[in-house]
PDB file of C-alpha atoms and ligand atoms in Angstrom:
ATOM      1  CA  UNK A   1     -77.291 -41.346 -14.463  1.00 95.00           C
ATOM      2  CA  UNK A   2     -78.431 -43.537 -10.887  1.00 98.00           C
ATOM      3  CA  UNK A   3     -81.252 -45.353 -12.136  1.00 98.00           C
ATOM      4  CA  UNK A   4     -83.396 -47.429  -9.458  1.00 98.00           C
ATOM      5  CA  UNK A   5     -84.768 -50.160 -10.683  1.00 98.00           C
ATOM      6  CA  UNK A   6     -87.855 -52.091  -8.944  1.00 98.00           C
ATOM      7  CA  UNK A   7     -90.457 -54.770  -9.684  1.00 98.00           C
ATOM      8  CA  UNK A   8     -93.348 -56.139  -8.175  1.00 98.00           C
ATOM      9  CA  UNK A   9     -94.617 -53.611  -5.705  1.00 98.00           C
ATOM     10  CA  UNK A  10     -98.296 -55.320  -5.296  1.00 98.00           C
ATOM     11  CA  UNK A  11     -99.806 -52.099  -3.710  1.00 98.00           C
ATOM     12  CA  UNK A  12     -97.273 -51.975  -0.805  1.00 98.00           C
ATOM     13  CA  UNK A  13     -97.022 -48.584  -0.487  1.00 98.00           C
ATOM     14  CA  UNK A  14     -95.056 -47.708   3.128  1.00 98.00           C
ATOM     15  CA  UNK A  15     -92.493 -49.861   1.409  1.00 98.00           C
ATOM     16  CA  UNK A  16     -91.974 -48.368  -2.019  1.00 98.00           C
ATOM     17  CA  UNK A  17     -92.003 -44.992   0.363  1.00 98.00           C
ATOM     18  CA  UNK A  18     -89.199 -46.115   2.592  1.00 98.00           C
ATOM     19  CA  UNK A  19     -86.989 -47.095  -1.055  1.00 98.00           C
ATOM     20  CA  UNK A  20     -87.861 -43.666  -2.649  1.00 98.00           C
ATOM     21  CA  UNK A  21     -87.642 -41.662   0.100  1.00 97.00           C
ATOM     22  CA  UNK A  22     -84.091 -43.173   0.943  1.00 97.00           C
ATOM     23  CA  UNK A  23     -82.658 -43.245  -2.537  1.00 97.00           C
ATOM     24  CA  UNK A  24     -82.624 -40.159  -4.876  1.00 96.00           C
ATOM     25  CA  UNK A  25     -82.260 -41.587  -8.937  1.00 98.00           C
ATOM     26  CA  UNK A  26     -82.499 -39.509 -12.209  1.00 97.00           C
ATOM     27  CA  UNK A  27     -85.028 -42.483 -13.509  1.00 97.00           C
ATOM     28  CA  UNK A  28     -86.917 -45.458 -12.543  1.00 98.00           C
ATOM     29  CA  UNK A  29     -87.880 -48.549 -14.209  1.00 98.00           C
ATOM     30  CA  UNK A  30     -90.203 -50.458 -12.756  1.00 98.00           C
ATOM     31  CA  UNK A  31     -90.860 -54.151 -13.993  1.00 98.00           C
ATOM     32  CA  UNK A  32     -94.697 -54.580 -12.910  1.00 98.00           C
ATOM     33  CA  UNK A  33     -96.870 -55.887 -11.182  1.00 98.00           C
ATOM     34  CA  UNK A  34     -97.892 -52.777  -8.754  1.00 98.00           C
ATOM     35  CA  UNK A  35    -101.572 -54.598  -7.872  1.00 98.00           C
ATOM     36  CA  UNK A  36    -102.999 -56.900  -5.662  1.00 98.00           C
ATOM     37  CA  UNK A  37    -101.893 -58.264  -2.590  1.00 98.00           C
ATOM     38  CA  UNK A  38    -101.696 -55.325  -0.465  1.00 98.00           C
ATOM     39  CA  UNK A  39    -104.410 -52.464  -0.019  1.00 98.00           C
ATOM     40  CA  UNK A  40    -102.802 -49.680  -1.658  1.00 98.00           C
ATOM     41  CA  UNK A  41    -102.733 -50.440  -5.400  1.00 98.00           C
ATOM     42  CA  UNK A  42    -104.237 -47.181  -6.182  1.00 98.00           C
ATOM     43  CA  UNK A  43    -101.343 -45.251  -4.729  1.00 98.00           C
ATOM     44  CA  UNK A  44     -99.094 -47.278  -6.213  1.00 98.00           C
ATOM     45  CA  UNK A  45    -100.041 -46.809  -9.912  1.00 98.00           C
ATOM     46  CA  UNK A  46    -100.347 -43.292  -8.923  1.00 98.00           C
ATOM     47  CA  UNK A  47     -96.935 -43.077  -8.061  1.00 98.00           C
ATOM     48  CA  UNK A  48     -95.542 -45.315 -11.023  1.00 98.00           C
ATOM     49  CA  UNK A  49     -97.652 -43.133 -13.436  1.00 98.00           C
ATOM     50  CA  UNK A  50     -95.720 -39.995 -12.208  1.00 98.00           C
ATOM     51  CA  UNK A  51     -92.473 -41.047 -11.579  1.00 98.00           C
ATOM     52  CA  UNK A  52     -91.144 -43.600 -13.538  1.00 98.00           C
ATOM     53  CA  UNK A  53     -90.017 -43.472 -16.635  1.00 98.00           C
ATOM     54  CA  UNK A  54     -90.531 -47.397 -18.042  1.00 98.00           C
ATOM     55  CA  UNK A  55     -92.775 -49.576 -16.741  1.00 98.00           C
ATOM     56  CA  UNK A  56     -94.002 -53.402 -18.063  1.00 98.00           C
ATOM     57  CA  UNK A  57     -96.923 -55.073 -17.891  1.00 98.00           C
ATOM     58  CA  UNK A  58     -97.008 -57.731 -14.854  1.00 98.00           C
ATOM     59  CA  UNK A  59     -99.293 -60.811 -14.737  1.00 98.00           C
ATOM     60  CA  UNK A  60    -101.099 -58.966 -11.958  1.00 98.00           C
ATOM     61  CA  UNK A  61    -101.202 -55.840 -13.324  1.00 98.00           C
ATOM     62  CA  UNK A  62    -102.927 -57.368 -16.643  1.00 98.00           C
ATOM     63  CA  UNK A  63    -105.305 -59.827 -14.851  1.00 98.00           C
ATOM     64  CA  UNK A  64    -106.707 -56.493 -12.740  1.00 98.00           C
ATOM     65  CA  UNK A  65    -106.987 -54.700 -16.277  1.00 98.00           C
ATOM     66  CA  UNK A  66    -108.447 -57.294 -18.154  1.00 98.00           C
ATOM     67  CA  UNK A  67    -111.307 -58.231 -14.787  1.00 97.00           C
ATOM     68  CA  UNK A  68    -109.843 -61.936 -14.641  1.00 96.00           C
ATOM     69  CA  UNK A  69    -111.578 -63.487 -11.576  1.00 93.00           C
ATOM     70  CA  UNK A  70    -108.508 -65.650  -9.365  1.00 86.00           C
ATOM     71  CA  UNK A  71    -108.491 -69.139  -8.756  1.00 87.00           C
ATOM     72  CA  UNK A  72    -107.271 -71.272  -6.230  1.00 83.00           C
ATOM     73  CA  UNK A  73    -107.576 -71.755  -2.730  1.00 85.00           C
ATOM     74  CA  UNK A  74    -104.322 -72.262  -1.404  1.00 87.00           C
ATOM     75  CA  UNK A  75    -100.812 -70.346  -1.703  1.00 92.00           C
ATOM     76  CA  UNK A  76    -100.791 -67.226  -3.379  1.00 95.00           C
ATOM     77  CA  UNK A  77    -103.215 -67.919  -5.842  1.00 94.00           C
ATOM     78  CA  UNK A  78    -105.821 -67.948  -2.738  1.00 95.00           C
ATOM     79  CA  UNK A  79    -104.435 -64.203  -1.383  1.00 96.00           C
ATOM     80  CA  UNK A  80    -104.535 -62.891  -5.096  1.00 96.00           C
ATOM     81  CA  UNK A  81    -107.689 -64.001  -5.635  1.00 96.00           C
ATOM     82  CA  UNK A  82    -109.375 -62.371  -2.635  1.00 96.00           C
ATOM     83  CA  UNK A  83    -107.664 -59.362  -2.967  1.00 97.00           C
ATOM     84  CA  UNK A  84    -108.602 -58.370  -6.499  1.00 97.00           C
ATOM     85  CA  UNK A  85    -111.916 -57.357  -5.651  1.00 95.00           C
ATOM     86  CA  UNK A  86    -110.449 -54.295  -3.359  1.00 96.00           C
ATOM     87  CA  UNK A  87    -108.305 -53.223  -6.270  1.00 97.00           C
ATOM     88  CA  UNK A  88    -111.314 -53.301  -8.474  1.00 97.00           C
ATOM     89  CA  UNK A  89    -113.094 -51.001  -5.788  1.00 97.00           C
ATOM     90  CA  UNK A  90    -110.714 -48.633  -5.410  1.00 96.00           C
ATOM     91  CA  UNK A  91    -109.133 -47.902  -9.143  1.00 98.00           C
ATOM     92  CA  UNK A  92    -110.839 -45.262 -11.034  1.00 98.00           C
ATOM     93  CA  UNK A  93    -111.027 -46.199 -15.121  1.00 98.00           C
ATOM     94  CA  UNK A  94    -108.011 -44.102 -15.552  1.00 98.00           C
ATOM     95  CA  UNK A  95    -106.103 -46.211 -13.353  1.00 98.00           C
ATOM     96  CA  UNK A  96    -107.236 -49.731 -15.043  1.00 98.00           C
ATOM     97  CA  UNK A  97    -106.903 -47.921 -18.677  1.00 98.00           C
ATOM     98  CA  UNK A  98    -103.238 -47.563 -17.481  1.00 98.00           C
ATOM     99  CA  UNK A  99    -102.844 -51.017 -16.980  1.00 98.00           C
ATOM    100  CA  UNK A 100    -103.969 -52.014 -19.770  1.00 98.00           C
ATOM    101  CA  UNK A 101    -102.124 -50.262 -21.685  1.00 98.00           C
ATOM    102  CA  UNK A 102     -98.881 -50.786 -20.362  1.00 98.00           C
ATOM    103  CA  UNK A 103     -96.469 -52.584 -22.772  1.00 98.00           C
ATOM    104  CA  UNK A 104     -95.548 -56.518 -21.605  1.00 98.00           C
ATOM    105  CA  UNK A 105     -91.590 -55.060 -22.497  1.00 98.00           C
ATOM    106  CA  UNK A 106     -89.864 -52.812 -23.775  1.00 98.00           C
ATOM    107  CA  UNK A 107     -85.962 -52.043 -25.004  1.00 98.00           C
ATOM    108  CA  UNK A 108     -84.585 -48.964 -23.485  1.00 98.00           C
ATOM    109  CA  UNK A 109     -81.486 -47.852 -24.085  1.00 96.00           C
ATOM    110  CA  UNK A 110     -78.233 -46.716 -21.846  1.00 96.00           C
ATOM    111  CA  UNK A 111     -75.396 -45.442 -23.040  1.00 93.00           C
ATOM    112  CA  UNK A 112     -76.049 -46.595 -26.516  1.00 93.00           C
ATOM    113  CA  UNK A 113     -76.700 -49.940 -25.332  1.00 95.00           C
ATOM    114  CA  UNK A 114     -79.997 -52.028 -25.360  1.00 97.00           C
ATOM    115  CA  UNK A 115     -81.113 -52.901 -22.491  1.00 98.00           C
ATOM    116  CA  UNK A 116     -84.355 -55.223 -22.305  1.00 98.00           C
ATOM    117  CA  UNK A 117     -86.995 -54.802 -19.529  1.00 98.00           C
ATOM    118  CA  UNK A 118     -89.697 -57.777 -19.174  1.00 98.00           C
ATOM    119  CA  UNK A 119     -91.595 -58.680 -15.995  1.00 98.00           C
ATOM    120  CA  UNK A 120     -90.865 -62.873 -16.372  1.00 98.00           C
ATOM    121  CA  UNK A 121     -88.825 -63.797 -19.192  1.00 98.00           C
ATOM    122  CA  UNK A 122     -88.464 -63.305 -22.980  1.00 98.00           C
ATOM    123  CA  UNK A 123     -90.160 -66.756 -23.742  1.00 97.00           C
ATOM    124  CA  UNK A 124     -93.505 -65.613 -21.593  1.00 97.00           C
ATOM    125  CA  UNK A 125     -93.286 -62.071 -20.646  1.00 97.00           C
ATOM    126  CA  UNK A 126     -95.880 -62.118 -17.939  1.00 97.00           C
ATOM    127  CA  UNK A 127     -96.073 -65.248 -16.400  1.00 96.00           C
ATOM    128  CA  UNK A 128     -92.711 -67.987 -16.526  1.00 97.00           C
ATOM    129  CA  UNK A 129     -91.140 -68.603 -13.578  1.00 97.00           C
ATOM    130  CA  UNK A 130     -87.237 -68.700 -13.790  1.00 97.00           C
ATOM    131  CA  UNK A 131     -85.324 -68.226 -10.823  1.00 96.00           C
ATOM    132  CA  UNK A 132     -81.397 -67.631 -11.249  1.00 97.00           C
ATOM    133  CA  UNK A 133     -80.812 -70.600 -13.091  1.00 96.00           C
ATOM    134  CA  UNK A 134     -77.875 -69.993 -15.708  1.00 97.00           C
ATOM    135  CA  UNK A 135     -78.295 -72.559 -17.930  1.00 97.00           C
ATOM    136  CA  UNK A 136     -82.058 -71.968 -18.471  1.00 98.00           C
ATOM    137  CA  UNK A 137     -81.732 -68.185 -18.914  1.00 98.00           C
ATOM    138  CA  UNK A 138     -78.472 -68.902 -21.420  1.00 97.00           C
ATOM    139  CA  UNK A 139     -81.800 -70.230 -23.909  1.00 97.00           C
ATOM    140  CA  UNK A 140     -83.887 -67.433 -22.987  1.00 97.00           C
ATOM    141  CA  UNK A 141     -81.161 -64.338 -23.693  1.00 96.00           C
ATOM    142  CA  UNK A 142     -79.647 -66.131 -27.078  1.00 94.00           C
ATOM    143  CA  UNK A 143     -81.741 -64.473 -29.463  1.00 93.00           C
ATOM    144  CA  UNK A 144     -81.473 -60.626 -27.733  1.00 96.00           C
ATOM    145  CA  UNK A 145     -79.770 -57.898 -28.644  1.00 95.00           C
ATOM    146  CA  UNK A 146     -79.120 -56.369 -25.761  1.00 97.00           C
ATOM    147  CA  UNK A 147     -76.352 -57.265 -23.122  1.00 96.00           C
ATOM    148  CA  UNK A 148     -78.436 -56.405 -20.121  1.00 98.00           C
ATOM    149  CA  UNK A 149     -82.209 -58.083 -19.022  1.00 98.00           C
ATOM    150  CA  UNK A 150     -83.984 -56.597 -16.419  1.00 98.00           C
ATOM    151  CA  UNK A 151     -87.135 -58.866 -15.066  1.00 98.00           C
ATOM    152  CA  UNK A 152     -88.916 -59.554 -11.707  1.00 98.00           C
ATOM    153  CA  UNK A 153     -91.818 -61.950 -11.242  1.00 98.00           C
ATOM    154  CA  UNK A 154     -90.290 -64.492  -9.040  1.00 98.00           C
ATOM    155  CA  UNK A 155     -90.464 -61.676  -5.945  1.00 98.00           C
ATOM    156  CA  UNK A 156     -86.239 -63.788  -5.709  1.00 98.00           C
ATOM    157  CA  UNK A 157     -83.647 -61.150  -5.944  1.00 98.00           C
ATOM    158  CA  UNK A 158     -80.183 -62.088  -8.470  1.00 98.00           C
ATOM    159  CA  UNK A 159     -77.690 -60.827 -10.754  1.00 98.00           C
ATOM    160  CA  UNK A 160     -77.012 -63.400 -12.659  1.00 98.00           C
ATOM    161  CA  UNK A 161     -73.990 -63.216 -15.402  1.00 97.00           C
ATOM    162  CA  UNK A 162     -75.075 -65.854 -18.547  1.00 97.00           C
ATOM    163  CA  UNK A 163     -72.504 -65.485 -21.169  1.00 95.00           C
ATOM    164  CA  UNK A 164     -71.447 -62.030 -22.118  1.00 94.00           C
ATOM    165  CA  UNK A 165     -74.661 -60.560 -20.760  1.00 97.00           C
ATOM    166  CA  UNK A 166     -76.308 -60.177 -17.293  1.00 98.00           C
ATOM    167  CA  UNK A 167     -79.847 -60.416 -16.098  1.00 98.00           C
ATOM    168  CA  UNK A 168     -80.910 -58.782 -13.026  1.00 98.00           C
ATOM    169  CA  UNK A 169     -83.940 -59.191 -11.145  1.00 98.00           C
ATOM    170  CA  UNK A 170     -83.990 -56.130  -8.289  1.00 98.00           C
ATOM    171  CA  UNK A 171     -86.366 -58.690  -6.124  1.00 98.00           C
ATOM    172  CA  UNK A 172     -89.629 -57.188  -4.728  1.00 98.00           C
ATOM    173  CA  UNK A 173     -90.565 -54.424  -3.074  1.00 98.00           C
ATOM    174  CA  UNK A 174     -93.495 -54.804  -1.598  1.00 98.00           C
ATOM    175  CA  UNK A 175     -93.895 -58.757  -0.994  1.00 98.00           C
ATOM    176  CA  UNK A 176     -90.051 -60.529  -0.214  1.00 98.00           C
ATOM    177  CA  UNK A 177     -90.207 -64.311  -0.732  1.00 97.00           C
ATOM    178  CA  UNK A 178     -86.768 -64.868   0.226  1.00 96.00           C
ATOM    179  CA  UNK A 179     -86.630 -65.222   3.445  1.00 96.00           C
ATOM    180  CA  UNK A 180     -85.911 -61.286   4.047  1.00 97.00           C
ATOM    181  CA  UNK A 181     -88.562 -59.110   4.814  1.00 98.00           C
ATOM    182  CA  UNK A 182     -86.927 -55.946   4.072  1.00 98.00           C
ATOM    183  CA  UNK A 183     -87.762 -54.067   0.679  1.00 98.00           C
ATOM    184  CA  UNK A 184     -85.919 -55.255  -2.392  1.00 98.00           C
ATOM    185  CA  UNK A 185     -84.651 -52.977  -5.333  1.00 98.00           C
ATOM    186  CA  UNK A 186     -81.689 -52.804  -7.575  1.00 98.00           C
ATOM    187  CA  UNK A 187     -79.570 -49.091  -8.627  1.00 98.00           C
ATOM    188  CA  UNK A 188     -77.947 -48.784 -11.502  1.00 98.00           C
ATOM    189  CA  UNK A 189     -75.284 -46.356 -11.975  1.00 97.00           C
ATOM    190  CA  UNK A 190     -71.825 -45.775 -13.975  1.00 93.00           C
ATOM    191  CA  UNK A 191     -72.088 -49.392 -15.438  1.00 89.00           C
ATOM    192  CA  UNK A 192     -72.484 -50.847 -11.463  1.00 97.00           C
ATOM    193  CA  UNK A 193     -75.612 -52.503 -10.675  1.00 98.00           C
ATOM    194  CA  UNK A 194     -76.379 -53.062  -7.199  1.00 98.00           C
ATOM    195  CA  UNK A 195     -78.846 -54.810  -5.317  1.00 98.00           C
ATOM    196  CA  UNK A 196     -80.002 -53.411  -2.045  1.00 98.00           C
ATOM    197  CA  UNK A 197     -82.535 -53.835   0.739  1.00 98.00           C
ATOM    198  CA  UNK A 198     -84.018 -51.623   3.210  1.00 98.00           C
ATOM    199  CA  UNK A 199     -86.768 -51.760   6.109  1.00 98.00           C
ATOM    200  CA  UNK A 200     -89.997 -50.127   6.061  1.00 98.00           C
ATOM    201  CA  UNK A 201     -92.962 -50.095   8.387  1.00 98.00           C
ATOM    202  CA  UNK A 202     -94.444 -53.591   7.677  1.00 98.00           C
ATOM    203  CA  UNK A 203     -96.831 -52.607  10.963  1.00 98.00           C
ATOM    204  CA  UNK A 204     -98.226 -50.183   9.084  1.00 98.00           C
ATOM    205  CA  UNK A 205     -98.863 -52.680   6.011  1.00 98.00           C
ATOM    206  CA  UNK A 206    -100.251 -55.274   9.040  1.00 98.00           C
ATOM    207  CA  UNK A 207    -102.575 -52.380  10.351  1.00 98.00           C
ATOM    208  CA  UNK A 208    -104.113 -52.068   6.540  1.00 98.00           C
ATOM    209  CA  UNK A 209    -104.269 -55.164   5.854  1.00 98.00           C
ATOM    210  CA  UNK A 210    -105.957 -56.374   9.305  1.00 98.00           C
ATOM    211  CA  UNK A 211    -108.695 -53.111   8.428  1.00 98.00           C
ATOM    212  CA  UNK A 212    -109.911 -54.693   5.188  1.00 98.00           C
ATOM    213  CA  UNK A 213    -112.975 -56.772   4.773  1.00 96.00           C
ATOM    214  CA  UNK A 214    -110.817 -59.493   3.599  1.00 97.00           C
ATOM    215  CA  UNK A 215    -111.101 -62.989   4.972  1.00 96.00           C
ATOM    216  CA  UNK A 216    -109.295 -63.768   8.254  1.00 97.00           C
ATOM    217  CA  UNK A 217    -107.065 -65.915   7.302  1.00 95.00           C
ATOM    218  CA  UNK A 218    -106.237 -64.176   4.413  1.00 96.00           C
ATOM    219  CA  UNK A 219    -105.355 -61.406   6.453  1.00 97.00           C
ATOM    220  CA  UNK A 220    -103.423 -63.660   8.587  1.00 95.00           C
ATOM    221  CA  UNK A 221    -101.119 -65.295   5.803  1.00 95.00           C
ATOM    222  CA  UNK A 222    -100.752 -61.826   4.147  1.00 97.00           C
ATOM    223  CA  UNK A 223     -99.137 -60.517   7.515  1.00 97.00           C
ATOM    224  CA  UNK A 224     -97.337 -63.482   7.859  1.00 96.00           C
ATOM    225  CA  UNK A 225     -95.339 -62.853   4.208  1.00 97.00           C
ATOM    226  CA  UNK A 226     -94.979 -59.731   5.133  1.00 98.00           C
ATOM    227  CA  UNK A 227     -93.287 -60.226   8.200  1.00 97.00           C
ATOM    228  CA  UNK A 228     -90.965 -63.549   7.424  1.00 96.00           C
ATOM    229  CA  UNK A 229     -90.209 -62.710   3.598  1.00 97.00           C
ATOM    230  CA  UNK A 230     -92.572 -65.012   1.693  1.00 94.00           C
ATOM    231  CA  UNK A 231     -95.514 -67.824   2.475  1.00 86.00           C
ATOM    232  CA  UNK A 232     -92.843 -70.948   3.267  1.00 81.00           C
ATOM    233  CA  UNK A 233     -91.171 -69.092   6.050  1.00 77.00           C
ATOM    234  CA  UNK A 234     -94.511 -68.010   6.710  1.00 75.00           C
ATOM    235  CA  UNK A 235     -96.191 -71.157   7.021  1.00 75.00           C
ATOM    236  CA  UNK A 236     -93.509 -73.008   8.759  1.00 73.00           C
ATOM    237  CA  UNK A 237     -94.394 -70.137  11.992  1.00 66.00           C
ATOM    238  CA  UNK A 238     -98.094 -70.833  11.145  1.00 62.00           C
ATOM    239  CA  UNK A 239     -97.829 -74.556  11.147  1.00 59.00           C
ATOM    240  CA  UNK A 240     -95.491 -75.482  13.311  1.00 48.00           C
TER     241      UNK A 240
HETATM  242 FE1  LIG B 301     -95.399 -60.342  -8.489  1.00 51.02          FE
END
């Protein structure tokens, strides 16, 4: 069983095509949000709805579904909030219905073992921010049952070992904030787990971006993640 495992694809589709059309996997589980942030959200909850097999509820995911308006004018909040709109334009009621209906986690199991799939972190499933810091996780794994968390959120790819148990976090797909720009997903297979990267056509996600009616410098901070692997590395080209 090769299982590919991915998180927070934010409707970046030439890069979750460059990870599935490299990697062939009996299953996927992906751990949310697949909207806003780039232009292709549709495509990308088309292609979760089809082929994977779990799939959480992300922050994004839920604030598209449930029509919350963004705030904030700086930093992501600013590029989330000015891209909603397009994902509200272009998802039929089907689409949103999905979203809202998607579970915040879910325990799956793998050769008769739990395993627990959440987008942030048992405490607050869609939106706490935990990077991999052992001792904080150690608190947040105590009371499962399972010996193996999957999460994303934090866009930071790990495998972290905290006690007898592991929690993995495959990274992002389709918006890097580590530095790397390449697409970030994990495969799990024969009890390995593996995290892996691999480069896709951010030109083409620069071209889509740049065609939108989006603000310009929107646009221009969007491209800029894109090509550095998140908004510090960004900025620091931006602002020199
Ligand atoms: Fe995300």
């Amino acid at each position: 069983m090769r299982i590919l495992v991915i998180a927070d694809i934010h409707g970046n589709w030439p890069a979750l095509e460059a990870i599935v059309s490299k990697e062939s996997f009996d299953c996927c589980w992906c751990l949310g949000d697949l909207v806003d942030y780039g232009p292709f959200g549709a495509e990308c909850v088309d292609w979760a709805r089809e082929h994977c097999t779990y799939v959480v509820r992300g922050n994004h995911d839920h604030a598209v579904a449930q029509f919350v308006n963004g705030r904030g004018e700086d930093g992501y909040r600013y590029l989330a909030r000015v891209t909603r709109e397009l994902m509200w334009q272009q998802l039929s009621g089907d689409q949103i219905r999905y979203l809202a209906r998607l579970p915040v986690s879910l325990d799956v199991t793998l050769n008769q073992r739990i395993v627990h799939l959440y987008h942030a972190t048992p405490r607050d499933a869609m939106d706490e921010y935990l990077g991999p810091d052992e001792q904080t996780w150690q608190e947040r794994v105590s009371a499962l049952r399972g010996q193996l968390l999957c999460v994303g959120h934090t866009h930071l790819p790990f495998l972290l070992r905290v006690g007898e148990r592991m929690v993995l976090n495959p990274g992002s797909v389709g918006q890097p904030r580590d530095g790397d720009p390449r697409a970030s997903y994990a495969i799990i297979e024969d009890g390995r787990i593996e995290l892996h990267r691999v480069e896709y056509r951010v030109d083409l996600m620069v071209d889509a971006i740049r065609a939108t009616d989006w603000p310009e410098r929107a646009k221009e901070w969007l491209a800029a993640v894109l090509q550095h692997g998140g908004l510090r590395p960004a900025l620091s080209q931006l602002r020199p």
